[in-house]
mmCIF file of C-alpha atoms in Angstrom:
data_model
loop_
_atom_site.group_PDB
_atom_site.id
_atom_site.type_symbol
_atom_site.label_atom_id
_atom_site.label_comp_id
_atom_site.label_asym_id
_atom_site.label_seq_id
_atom_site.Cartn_x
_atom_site.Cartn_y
_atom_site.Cartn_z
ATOM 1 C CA UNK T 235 0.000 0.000 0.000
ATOM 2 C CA UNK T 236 1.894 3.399 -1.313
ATOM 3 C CA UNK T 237 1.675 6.152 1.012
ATOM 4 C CA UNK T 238 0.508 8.595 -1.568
ATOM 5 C CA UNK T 239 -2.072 7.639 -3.879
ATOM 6 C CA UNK T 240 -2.853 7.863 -7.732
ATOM 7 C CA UNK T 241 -5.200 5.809 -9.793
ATOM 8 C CA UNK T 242 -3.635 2.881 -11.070
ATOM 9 C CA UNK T 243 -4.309 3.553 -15.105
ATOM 10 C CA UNK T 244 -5.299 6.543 -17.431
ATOM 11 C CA UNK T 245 -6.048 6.509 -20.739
ATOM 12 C CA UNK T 246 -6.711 9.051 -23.763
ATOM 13 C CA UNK T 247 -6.815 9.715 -27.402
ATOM 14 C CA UNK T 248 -4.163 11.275 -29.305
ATOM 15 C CA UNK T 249 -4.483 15.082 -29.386
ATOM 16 C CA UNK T 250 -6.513 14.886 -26.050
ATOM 17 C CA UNK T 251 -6.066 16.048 -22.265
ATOM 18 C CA UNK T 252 -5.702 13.976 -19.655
ATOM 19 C CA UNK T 253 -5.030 14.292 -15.856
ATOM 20 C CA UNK T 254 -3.448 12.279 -13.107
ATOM 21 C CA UNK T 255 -4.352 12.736 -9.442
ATOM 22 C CA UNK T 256 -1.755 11.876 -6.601
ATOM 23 C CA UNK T 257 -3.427 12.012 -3.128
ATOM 24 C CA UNK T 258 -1.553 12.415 -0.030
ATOM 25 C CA UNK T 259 -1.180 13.766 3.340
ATOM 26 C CA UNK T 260 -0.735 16.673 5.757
ATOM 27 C CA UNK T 261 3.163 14.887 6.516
ATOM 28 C CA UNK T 262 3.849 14.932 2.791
ATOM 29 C CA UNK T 263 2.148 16.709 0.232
ATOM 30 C CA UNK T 264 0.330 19.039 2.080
ATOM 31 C CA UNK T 265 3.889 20.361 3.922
ATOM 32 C CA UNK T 266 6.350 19.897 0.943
ATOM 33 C CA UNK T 267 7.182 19.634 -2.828
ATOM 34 C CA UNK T 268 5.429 17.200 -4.922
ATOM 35 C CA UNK T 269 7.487 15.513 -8.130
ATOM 36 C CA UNK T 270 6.708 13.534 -10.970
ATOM 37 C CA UNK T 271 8.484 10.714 -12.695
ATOM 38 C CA UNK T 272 7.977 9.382 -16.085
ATOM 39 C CA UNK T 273 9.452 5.826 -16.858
ATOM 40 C CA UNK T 274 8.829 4.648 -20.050
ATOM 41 C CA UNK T 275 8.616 1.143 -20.671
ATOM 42 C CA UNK T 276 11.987 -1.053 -20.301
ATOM 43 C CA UNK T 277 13.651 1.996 -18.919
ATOM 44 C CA UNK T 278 14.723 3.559 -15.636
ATOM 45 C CA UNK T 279 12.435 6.741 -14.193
ATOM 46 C CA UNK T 280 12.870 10.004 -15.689
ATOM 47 C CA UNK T 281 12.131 13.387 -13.605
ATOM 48 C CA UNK T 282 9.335 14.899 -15.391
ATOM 49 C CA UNK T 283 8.158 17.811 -13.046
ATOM 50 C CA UNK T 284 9.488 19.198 -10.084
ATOM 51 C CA UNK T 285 8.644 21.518 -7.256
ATOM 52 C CA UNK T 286 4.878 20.836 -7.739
ATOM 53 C CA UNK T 287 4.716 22.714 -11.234
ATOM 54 C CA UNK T 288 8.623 22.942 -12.562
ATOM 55 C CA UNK T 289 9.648 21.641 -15.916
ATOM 56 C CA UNK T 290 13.552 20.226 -15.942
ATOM 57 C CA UNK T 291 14.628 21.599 -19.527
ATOM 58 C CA UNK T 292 13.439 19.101 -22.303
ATOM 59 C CA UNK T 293 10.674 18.365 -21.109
ATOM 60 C CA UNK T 294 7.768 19.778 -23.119
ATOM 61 C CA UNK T 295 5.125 22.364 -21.934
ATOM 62 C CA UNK T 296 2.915 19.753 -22.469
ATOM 63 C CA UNK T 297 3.631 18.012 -19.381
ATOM 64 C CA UNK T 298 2.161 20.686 -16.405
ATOM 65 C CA UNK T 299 1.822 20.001 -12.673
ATOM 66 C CA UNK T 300 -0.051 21.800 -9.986
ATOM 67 C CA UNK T 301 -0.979 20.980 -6.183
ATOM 68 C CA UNK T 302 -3.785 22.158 -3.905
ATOM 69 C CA UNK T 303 -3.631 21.283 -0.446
ATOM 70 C CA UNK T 304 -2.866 17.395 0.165
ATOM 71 C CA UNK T 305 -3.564 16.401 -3.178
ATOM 72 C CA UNK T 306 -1.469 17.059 -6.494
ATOM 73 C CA UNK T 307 -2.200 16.557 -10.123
ATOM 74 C CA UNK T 308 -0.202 16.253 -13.664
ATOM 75 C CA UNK T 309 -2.024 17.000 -16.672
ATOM 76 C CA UNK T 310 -0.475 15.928 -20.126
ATOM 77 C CA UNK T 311 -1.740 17.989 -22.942
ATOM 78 C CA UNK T 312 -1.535 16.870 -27.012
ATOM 79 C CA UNK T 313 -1.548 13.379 -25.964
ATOM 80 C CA UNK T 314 0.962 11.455 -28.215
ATOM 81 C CA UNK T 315 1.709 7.534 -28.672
ATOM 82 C CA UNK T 316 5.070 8.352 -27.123
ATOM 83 C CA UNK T 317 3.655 9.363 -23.948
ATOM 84 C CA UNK T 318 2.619 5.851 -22.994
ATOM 85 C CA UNK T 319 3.991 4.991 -19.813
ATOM 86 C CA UNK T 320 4.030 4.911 -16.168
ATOM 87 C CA UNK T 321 3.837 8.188 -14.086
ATOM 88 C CA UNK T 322 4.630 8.301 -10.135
ATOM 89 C CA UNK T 323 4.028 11.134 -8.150
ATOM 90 C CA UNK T 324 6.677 11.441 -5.133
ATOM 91 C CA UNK T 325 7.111 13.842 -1.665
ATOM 92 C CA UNK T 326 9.110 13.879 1.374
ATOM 93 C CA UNK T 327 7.508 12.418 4.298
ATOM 94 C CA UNK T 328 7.599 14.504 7.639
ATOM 95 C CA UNK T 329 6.440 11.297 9.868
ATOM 96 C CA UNK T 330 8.479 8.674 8.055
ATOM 97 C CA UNK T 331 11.338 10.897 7.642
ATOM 98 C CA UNK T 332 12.310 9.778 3.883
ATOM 99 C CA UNK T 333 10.784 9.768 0.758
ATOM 100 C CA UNK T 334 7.398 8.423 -0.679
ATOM 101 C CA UNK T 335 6.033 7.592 -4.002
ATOM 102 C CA UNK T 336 2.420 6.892 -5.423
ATOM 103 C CA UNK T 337 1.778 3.205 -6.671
ATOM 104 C CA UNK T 338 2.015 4.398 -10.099
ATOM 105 C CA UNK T 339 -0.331 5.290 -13.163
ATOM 106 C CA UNK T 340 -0.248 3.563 -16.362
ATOM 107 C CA UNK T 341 -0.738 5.822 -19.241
ATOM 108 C CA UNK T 342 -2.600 4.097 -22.254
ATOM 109 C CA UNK T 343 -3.016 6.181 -25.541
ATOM 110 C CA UNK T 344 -5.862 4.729 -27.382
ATOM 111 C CA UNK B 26 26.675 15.234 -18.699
ATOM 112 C CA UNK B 27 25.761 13.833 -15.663
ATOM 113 C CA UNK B 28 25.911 10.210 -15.866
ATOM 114 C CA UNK B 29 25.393 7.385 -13.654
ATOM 115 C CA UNK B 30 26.906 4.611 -14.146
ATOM 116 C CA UNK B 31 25.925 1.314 -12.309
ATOM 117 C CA UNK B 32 27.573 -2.092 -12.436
ATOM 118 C CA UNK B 33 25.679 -5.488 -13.364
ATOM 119 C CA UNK B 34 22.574 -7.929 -12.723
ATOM 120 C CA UNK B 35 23.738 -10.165 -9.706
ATOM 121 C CA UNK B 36 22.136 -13.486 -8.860
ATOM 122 C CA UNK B 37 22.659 -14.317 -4.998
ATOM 123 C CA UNK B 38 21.262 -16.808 -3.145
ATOM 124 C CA UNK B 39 18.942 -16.562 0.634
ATOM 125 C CA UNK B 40 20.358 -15.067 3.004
ATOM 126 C CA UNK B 41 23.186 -13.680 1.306
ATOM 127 C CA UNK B 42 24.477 -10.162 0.498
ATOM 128 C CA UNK B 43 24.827 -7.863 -2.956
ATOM 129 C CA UNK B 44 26.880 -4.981 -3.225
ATOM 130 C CA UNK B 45 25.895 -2.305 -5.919
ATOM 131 C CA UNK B 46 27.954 0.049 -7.823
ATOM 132 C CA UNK B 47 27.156 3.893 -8.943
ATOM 133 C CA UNK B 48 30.048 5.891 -10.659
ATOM 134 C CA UNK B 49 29.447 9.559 -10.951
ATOM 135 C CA UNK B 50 30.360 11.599 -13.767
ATOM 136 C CA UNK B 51 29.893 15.061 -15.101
ATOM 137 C CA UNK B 52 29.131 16.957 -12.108
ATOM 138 C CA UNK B 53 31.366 17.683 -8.530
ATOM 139 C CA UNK B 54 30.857 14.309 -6.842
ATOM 140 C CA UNK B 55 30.442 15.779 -3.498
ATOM 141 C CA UNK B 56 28.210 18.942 -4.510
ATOM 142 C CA UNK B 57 25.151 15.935 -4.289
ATOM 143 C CA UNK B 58 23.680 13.393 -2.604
ATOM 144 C CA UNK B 59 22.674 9.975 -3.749
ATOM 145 C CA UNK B 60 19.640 8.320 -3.256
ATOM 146 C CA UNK B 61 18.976 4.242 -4.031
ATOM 147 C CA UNK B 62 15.893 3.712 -5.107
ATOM 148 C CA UNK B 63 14.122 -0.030 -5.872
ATOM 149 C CA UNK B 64 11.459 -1.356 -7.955
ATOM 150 C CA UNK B 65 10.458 -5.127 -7.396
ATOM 151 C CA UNK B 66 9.212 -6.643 -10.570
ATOM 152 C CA UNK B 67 5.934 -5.208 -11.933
ATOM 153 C CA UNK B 68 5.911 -3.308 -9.187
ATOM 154 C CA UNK B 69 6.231 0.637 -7.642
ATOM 155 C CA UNK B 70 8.966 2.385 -6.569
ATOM 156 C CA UNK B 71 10.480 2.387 -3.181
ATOM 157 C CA UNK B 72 12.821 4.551 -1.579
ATOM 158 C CA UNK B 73 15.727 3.166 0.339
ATOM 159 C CA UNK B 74 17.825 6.083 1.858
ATOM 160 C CA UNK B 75 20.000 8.849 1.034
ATOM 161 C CA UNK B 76 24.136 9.511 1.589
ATOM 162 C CA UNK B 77 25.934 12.876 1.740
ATOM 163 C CA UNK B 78 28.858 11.974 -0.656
ATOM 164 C CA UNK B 79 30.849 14.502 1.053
ATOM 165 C CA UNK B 80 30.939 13.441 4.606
ATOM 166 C CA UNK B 81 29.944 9.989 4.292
ATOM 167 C CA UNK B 82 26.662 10.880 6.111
ATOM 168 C CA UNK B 83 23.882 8.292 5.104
ATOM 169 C CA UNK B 84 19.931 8.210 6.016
ATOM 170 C CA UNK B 85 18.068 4.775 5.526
ATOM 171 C CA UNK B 86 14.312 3.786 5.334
ATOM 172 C CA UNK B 87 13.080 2.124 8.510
ATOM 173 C CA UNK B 88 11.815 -1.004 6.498
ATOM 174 C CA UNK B 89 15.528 -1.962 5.647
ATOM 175 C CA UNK B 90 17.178 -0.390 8.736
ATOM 176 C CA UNK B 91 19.808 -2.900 9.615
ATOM 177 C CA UNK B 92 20.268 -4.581 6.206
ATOM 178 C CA UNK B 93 21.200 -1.747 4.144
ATOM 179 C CA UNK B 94 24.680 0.375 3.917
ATOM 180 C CA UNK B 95 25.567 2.770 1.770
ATOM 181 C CA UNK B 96 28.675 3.918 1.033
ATOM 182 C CA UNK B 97 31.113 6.102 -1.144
ATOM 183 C CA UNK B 98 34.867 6.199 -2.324
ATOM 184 C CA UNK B 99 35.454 9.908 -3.354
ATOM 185 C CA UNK B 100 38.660 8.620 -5.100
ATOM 186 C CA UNK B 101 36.369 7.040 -7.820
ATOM 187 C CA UNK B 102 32.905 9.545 -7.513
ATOM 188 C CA UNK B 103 31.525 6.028 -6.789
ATOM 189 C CA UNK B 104 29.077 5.109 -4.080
ATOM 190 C CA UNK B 105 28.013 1.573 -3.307
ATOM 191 C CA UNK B 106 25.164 0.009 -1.721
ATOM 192 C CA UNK B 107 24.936 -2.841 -0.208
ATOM 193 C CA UNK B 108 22.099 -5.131 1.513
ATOM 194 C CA UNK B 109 22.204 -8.296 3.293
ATOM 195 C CA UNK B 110 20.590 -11.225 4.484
ATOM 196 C CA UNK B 111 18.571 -11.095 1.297
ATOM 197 C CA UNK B 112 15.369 -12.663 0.655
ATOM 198 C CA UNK B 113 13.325 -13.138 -2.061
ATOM 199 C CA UNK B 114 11.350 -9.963 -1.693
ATOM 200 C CA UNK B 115 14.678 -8.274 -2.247
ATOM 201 C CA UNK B 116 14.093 -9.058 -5.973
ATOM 202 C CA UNK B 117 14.081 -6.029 -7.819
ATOM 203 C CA UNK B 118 15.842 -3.201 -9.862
ATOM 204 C CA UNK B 119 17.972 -0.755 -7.872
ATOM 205 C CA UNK B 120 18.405 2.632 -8.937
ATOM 206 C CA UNK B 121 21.056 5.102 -7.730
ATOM 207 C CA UNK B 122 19.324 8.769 -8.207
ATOM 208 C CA UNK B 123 21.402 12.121 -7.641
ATOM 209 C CA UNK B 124 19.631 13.976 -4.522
ATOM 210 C CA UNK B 125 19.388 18.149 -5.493
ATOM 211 C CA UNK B 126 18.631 20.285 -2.452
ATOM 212 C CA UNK B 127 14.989 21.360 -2.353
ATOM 213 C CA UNK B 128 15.525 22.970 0.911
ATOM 214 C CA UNK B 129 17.821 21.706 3.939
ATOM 215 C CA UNK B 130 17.744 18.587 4.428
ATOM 216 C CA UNK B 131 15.822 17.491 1.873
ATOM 217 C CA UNK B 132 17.439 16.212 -1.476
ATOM 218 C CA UNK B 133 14.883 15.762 -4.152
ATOM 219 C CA UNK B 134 16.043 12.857 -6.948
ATOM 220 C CA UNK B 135 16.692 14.371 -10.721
ATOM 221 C CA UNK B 136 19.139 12.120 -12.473
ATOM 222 C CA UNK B 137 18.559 8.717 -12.444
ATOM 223 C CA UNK B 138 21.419 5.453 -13.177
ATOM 224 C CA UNK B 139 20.023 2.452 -15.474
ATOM 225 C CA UNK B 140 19.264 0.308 -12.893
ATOM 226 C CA UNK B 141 21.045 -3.142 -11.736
ATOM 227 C CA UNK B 142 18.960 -6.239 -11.390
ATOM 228 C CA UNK B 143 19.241 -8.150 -8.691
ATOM 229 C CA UNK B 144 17.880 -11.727 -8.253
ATOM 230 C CA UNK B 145 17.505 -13.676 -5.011
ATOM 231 C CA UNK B 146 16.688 -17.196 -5.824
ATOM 232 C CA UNK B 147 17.692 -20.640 -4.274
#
């Protein structure tokens, strides 16, 4: 059971929107950064958003994050085939002193 | 640029121990931390501590308090991490991830290595 949670698939059309929820707690999210990791399949994890809303360079604009409160959200705009693949959500943890991730969301483009 | 390179998939038997490799490059070895992350097949990830590079400092996860050590040899920009009295559970993929300071004393994880596989199996 992760500590922070996110649905475990997501799906879209090319061209489309689609969002990503990551639900935590006032010892994580709700005190501190939230980040997001893309790993695409057969690869390691790739840092995709940081400090809640952040893009590293190279990453498109596409790719926007936001939080409110305890709970976060990535939304991935101009859906493309490429974008298939698994997105966790990630905050330090006041109570467990380290770090936390979400289970994980699969991204299927349709 | 940065690069992380980590050395191979290790097969060890119950109750045994693994030690992993990380070598740093393209960035001042000690201006980081490291995290080791791990991701047990078809599974999530899981974060396993953190080291200060630079004074040897390390922080692990409760869950593997006692089994897990990390760490370094400046000499090389490598650190190592190793667990012991593995189990099967212990199957997974470790990651090494460079630690950036959000904000003191909290590292958050941007570059990650390739991963290592490591199997526990009788």
């Amino acid at each position: 059971q992760s500590v922070l949670t996110q649905p475990p698939s997501a799906s879209g059309t090319p061209g489309q929107r689609v969002t990503i929820s990551c639900s935590g707690s006032s010892s994580n999210i709700g005190s501190y950064y939230v980040y997001w990791y893309q790993q695409l399949p057969g690869t390691a994890p790739k840092l995709l958003i940081y400090k809640n809303n952040q893009r590293p360079s190279g990453v498109p604009d596409r790719f926007s994050g936001s939080k409110s409160g305890t709970s976060a959200s990535l939304a991935i705009s101009g859906l493309r085939s490429e974008d298939e693949a698994d997105y966790y959500c990630a905050a330090w943890d006041d109570s467990l002193s380290g770090w936390v991730f979400g289970g994980g969301t699969k991204l299927t483009v349709l | 640029q940065v690069q992380l390179v980590q050395s191979g998939a290790e097969v060890k038997k119950p109750g045994a121990s693994v030690k992993v490799s990380c070598r740093a490059s393209g960035y001042t070895f000690g201006s980081y931390y490291m995290h080791w992350v791990r991701q047990a097949p078809g599974q999530g990830l899981e974060w396993m501590g953190i080291m200060n590079p630079s004074g040897g400092s390390t922080r692990y996860t409760q869950r593997l308090q006692g089994r897990v050590t990390m760490t370094r040899d400046t000499s090389t920009s490598t650190v190592y991490m190793e667990l012991s009295s593995l189990r099967s559970e212990d199957t997974a993929v470790y990651y090494c991830v460079r630690g950036t300071q959000e904000r003191y004393p909290i590292y958050y994880m941007d570059v990650w290595g390739k991963g290592t596989t490591v199997t526990v199996s009788s």
